[in-house]
Coordinates of C-alpha atoms in Angstrom, one line a residue:
M30 CA -33.0 1.2 32.2
P31 CA -30.0 1.3 34.6
V32 CA -26.8 3.0 33.5
P33 CA -24.9 1.2 30.7
D34 CA -22.9 -1.8 31.8
L35 CA -19.1 -2.2 31.4
P36 CA -17.4 -2.8 29.1
L37 CA -19.0 -0.3 26.7
R38 CA -18.7 -0.5 22.9
L39 CA -18.4 3.0 21.6
A40 CA -20.1 4.8 18.7
V41 CA -18.0 4.9 15.6
V42 CA -16.9 8.2 14.0
E43 CA -16.4 7.6 10.3
P44 CA -14.2 9.7 8.0
A45 CA -15.7 12.0 5.5
A46 CA -14.5 14.5 2.9
V47 CA -16.9 17.3 3.6
L48 CA -19.1 18.3 6.5
P49 CA -22.8 17.4 6.1
T50 CA -25.5 20.0 6.3
G51 CA -28.9 20.2 8.0
G52 CA -29.7 19.0 11.5
Y53 CA -26.2 18.4 12.7
E54 CA -24.1 19.4 15.8
Y55 CA -20.5 20.2 15.0
S56 CA -17.6 20.0 17.5
P57 CA -13.8 20.1 17.2
K58 CA -11.9 16.8 16.8
L59 CA -9.3 17.0 19.6
D60 CA -6.1 15.1 19.4
G61 CA -6.5 12.8 22.4
W62 CA -7.5 9.4 23.6
R63 CA -11.2 8.4 23.2
C64 CA -12.4 7.3 26.7
V65 CA -15.5 6.5 28.7
A66 CA -15.6 7.9 32.2
H67 CA -17.9 5.4 34.1
V68 CA -18.3 6.8 37.6
P69 CA -20.7 4.0 38.9
G70 CA -18.2 1.4 37.7
G71 CA -15.2 3.3 39.0
V72 CA -13.4 3.0 35.6
L73 CA -11.9 5.0 32.8
Q74 CA -12.4 2.7 29.8
S75 CA -10.4 3.2 26.5
R76 CA -11.9 2.9 23.1
T77 CA -10.5 -0.7 22.9
G78 CA -11.8 -1.6 26.4
S79 CA -8.6 -1.2 28.4
D80 CA -8.7 0.2 32.0
L81 CA -7.0 3.5 32.1
T82 CA -8.0 4.5 35.6
D83 CA -4.6 4.0 37.3
R84 CA -2.8 5.9 34.5
F85 CA -4.8 9.0 35.1
P86 CA -5.3 9.5 38.8
G87 CA -7.7 12.2 39.6
V88 CA -9.7 12.3 36.4
L89 CA -12.3 9.8 37.6
E90 CA -12.6 11.7 40.9
S91 CA -13.2 14.9 38.9
A92 CA -16.0 13.1 37.0
A93 CA -17.5 11.7 40.2
A94 CA -17.8 15.3 41.6
L95 CA -20.4 15.8 38.9
G96 CA -22.6 12.8 40.0
R97 CA -22.9 9.1 39.2
V98 CA -22.5 9.7 35.5
V99 CA -21.3 7.9 32.4
F100 CA -19.5 10.2 29.9
D101 CA -18.1 9.5 26.4
G102 CA -15.3 11.9 25.7
E103 CA -11.6 12.6 25.0
L104 CA -8.6 12.5 27.4
C105 CA -6.4 15.4 26.4
A106 CA -2.9 16.4 27.5
Y107 CA -2.1 20.1 27.4
R108 CA 1.4 21.7 27.4
Q109 CA 1.3 25.5 27.4
G110 CA -2.1 25.6 25.8
R111 CA -1.4 23.1 23.1
L112 CA -2.6 19.5 22.8
E113 CA 0.3 17.0 23.0
F114 CA -0.9 13.5 22.1
A115 CA 2.4 11.8 23.0
A116 CA 2.3 13.1 26.6
L117 CA -0.7 10.9 27.2
G118 CA 1.7 8.0 27.2
Y119 CA 3.9 9.5 29.9
G120 CA 3.5 8.4 33.5
P121 CA 1.8 10.7 36.1
A122 CA 5.2 11.7 37.6
R123 CA 6.7 12.7 34.3
R124 CA 3.6 14.7 33.4
R125 CA 3.7 16.6 36.7
A126 CA 7.5 17.3 36.3
E127 CA 7.0 18.7 32.7
G128 CA 3.9 20.8 33.6
I129 CA 1.5 18.8 31.5
A130 CA -2.2 18.9 32.5
V131 CA -4.6 16.1 31.6
V132 CA -8.2 17.1 31.1
Y133 CA -11.2 14.9 30.3
V134 CA -13.4 16.7 27.7
A135 CA -16.9 15.2 27.7
F136 CA -18.9 15.3 24.5
D137 CA -21.8 12.8 25.4
L138 CA -23.8 11.7 28.4
L139 CA -24.6 8.0 28.3
G140 CA -26.0 7.6 31.8
A141 CA -26.9 9.6 34.9
R142 CA -28.9 9.2 38.1
G143 CA -29.2 5.5 37.5
R144 CA -30.6 5.8 34.0
D145 CA -29.3 4.7 30.6
L146 CA -29.7 7.8 28.3
R147 CA -28.3 6.2 25.1
L148 CA -31.8 6.0 23.4
W149 CA -32.4 9.7 23.9
P150 CA -31.7 11.8 20.8
L151 CA -28.3 13.5 20.8
S152 CA -29.9 17.0 21.1
R153 CA -31.5 15.9 24.4
R154 CA -28.4 14.2 25.7
R155 CA -26.3 17.3 24.9
E156 CA -28.7 19.5 26.8
R157 CA -28.5 17.3 29.9
L158 CA -24.7 17.0 29.4
A159 CA -24.3 20.8 29.5
A160 CA -26.4 21.0 32.6
V161 CA -24.3 18.2 34.4
V162 CA -20.9 19.6 33.5
G163 CA -21.7 23.3 33.6
A164 CA -18.5 25.3 33.9
G165 CA -16.6 22.0 34.6
N166 CA -13.8 21.6 37.0
A167 CA -10.0 21.1 36.9
G168 CA -10.4 17.6 35.5
V169 CA -13.6 17.6 33.4
Q170 CA -14.6 20.1 30.8
L171 CA -17.5 20.3 28.3
M172 CA -16.7 19.9 24.6
L173 CA -17.4 22.9 22.5
S174 CA -20.2 22.5 20.0
T175 CA -22.2 24.5 17.5
L176 CA -25.1 24.2 15.1
D177 CA -23.4 26.6 12.7
R178 CA -21.7 24.7 9.9
T179 CA -19.5 27.7 9.1
Q180 CA -18.0 27.6 12.6
G181 CA -17.6 23.8 12.2
Q182 CA -15.7 24.4 9.0
A183 CA -13.4 26.9 10.7
W184 CA -12.0 24.1 12.9
I185 CA -10.6 22.4 9.8
S186 CA -7.5 24.5 9.2
A187 CA -3.8 24.5 9.4
E188 CA -3.9 27.0 12.3
Q189 CA -6.2 24.8 14.3
A190 CA -4.2 21.7 13.5
A191 CA -1.1 23.4 14.8
V192 CA -2.6 23.5 18.4
G193 CA -4.0 20.0 18.3
I194 CA -7.5 20.4 16.8
E195 CA -7.5 17.8 14.0
G196 CA -10.7 18.8 12.3
T197 CA -14.4 18.6 13.0
V198 CA -16.9 16.0 14.0
A199 CA -20.5 16.2 12.8
K200 CA -23.4 14.3 14.5
P201 CA -27.1 14.2 13.6
L202 CA -29.1 15.9 16.3
A203 CA -31.6 13.1 16.1
S204 CA -29.0 10.3 16.5
R205 CA -29.2 7.8 19.3
Y206 CA -26.2 6.2 20.8
P207 CA -25.9 2.6 19.5
L208 CA -26.4 0.1 22.3
R209 CA -23.9 -2.4 20.9
G210 CA -21.5 0.2 19.4
G211 CA -21.0 0.8 15.8
R212 CA -22.5 3.4 13.4
A213 CA -24.5 6.4 14.7
G214 CA -24.2 8.6 11.6
W215 CA -21.3 10.5 13.1
V216 CA -18.5 11.7 10.7
K217 CA -15.2 13.4 11.0
V218 CA -13.5 15.7 8.6
R219 CA -9.7 16.2 9.2
H220 CA -7.3 18.9 8.0
Y221 CA -4.7 17.5 5.7
D222 CA -1.4 19.0 4.4
D223 CA 0.1 18.3 1.0
V224 CA 3.5 16.6 1.6
D225 CA 6.2 14.9 -0.5
A226 CA 7.6 11.5 0.3
L227 CA 10.0 8.9 -1.1
V228 CA 8.9 5.4 -1.9
L229 CA 11.0 2.9 0.1
G230 CA 8.9 -0.2 -0.4
V231 CA 5.6 -1.8 -1.4
T232 CA 3.2 -4.2 0.1
G233 CA 1.2 -6.7 -1.8
S234 CA 2.5 -7.9 -5.1
P235 CA 5.7 -6.2 -6.4
T236 CA 4.0 -5.8 -9.8
R237 CA 0.8 -4.4 -8.3
P238 CA 1.4 -2.8 -4.9
T239 CA -1.4 -2.3 -2.5
A240 CA 0.3 0.3 -0.3
L241 CA 3.7 2.1 -0.1
V242 CA 6.3 2.3 2.7
L243 CA 7.1 6.1 2.6
G244 CA 10.2 7.9 3.7
Q245 CA 11.3 11.5 4.3
T246 CA 14.6 13.2 4.9
D247 CA 15.3 14.1 8.5
R248 CA 17.3 17.1 9.8
R249 CA 20.6 15.3 9.3
G250 CA 19.9 14.5 5.7
R251 CA 19.1 10.8 6.3
V252 CA 16.1 9.2 4.7
R253 CA 13.8 7.6 7.4
A254 CA 10.7 5.5 7.0
V255 CA 7.8 7.6 8.2
G256 CA 4.7 5.5 7.6
L257 CA 2.7 3.1 5.5
S258 CA 0.3 4.7 3.0
A259 CA -3.4 4.0 2.8
P260 CA -4.5 1.6 0.1
L261 CA -3.6 3.0 -3.3
S262 CA -6.1 4.6 -5.6
R263 CA -6.3 3.7 -9.3
T264 CA -4.8 7.2 -10.1
A265 CA -1.9 6.6 -7.8
L266 CA -1.3 3.1 -9.2
G267 CA -1.4 4.4 -12.7
S268 CA 1.1 7.1 -12.0
L269 CA 3.5 4.5 -10.5
S270 CA 3.2 2.0 -13.4
G271 CA 6.7 1.0 -14.6
R272 CA 8.4 3.4 -12.2
L273 CA 9.3 1.0 -9.3
R274 CA 12.1 -1.4 -9.3
L275 CA 12.6 -4.0 -6.6
A276 CA 15.8 -3.7 -4.6
K277 CA 18.0 -6.8 -3.9
G278 CA 17.5 -8.9 -0.9
G279 CA 13.9 -9.9 -1.0
P280 CA 11.0 -9.0 1.4
Q281 CA 11.4 -7.5 4.8
R282 CA 9.4 -7.2 8.0
A283 CA 8.4 -3.8 9.5
S284 CA 6.9 -2.8 12.8
G285 CA 3.2 -2.3 12.9
V286 CA 3.9 1.2 14.3
L287 CA 4.6 2.3 10.7
A288 CA 1.1 1.1 9.7
G289 CA -0.8 3.3 12.1
L290 CA -1.6 3.5 15.8
P291 CA 0.4 1.5 18.3
G292 CA -0.8 -2.1 18.4
A293 CA -1.0 -2.5 14.6
E294 CA 0.3 -5.8 13.4
D295 CA 3.8 -6.1 11.8
F296 CA 3.8 -6.4 8.1
T297 CA 5.9 -7.6 5.2
F298 CA 7.1 -5.3 2.4
W299 CA 9.3 -5.4 -0.7
P300 CA 12.1 -2.7 -0.7
V301 CA 12.4 -0.8 -3.9
E302 CA 15.3 1.1 -5.5
P303 CA 15.4 4.8 -4.3
G304 CA 14.4 7.7 -6.5
V305 CA 10.6 7.7 -6.9
A306 CA 8.8 10.5 -5.0
V307 CA 5.1 10.9 -4.5
E308 CA 2.6 13.6 -3.6
A309 CA 0.6 12.7 -0.6
R310 CA -1.9 14.1 1.9
A311 CA -1.2 13.8 5.6
D312 CA -2.7 15.1 8.8
R313 CA -0.6 16.8 11.6
A314 CA -0.4 13.7 13.8
F315 CA 3.4 13.2 13.4
E316 CA 5.5 12.2 16.4
L317 CA 8.5 10.0 17.2
G318 CA 9.5 10.3 13.5
R319 CA 6.4 8.8 12.0
Y320 CA 2.9 9.6 10.9
R321 CA 0.4 8.3 13.4
H322 CA -2.3 7.8 10.7
R323 CA -1.8 6.3 7.3
V324 CA -1.0 8.8 4.5
S325 CA -3.0 9.1 1.3
V326 CA -0.9 9.0 -1.9
V327 CA -2.2 11.2 -4.6
R328 CA 0.2 10.5 -7.5
A329 CA 3.9 9.9 -8.3
K330 CA 5.9 13.0 -9.0
P331 CA 7.7 13.4 -12.4
D332 CA 11.3 12.3 -12.6
Q333 CA 13.6 15.2 -11.6

């Protein structure tokens, strides 16, 4: 088979609570942009199919130096040794001025030498990937990996999250890359911190909310909206029963940015009277005054 055609639908990495055991490869989950480097097509393709080539000049050239390859990997921005997700949104001139380096970290080889490798098992693709990338170059590096679950578990920590390693991805060694995208049996386990937040509003029915608009106090003592929670569990709903009172003024619209990654749709919520706080679990992806991923509410805190 020839190398995969563009656009490519990517394998899905699904969330999990714990790392699986037996016959898996483990690698760090880097805080970057998922991206295909398609040298024969001359394109850097984002997870959603967008063309990123002009935004990251030099990355495709670095990949081309390794052959007519098709990589799946992560575009990462580094500032003084730490990953900085927000810097991927800067233009090339600003990144140069601020000393930010962009590196493509390849974790899979989908095509090489005119062949489609997606039906090879992951273990064989990984072996070929390591041979192709080798020591890498200034623009392309090989993703770390291990067969040792203990090492994989070590990447799920507050210390690793502080430098931009969000957790660990586990992939079955026998897994083949789905030709039409979708599930490949890959899972990710993130590091989460326990945080407190204030309930600013609810989505769904005011009497039975589906999610919460959450707020936190900034450095100036002002309460700011920081995100929309994930769908509420029965435990969280039960702890909120009878605690929330709607504020005056009716429903409001909020930017989809509060609901997750940029590009999320705007949504409607019902403001509530201040005073109810919740315990929640959030990852370290916090920038521009908001959580990039939706926060999981554990339960309402007792009245102070």
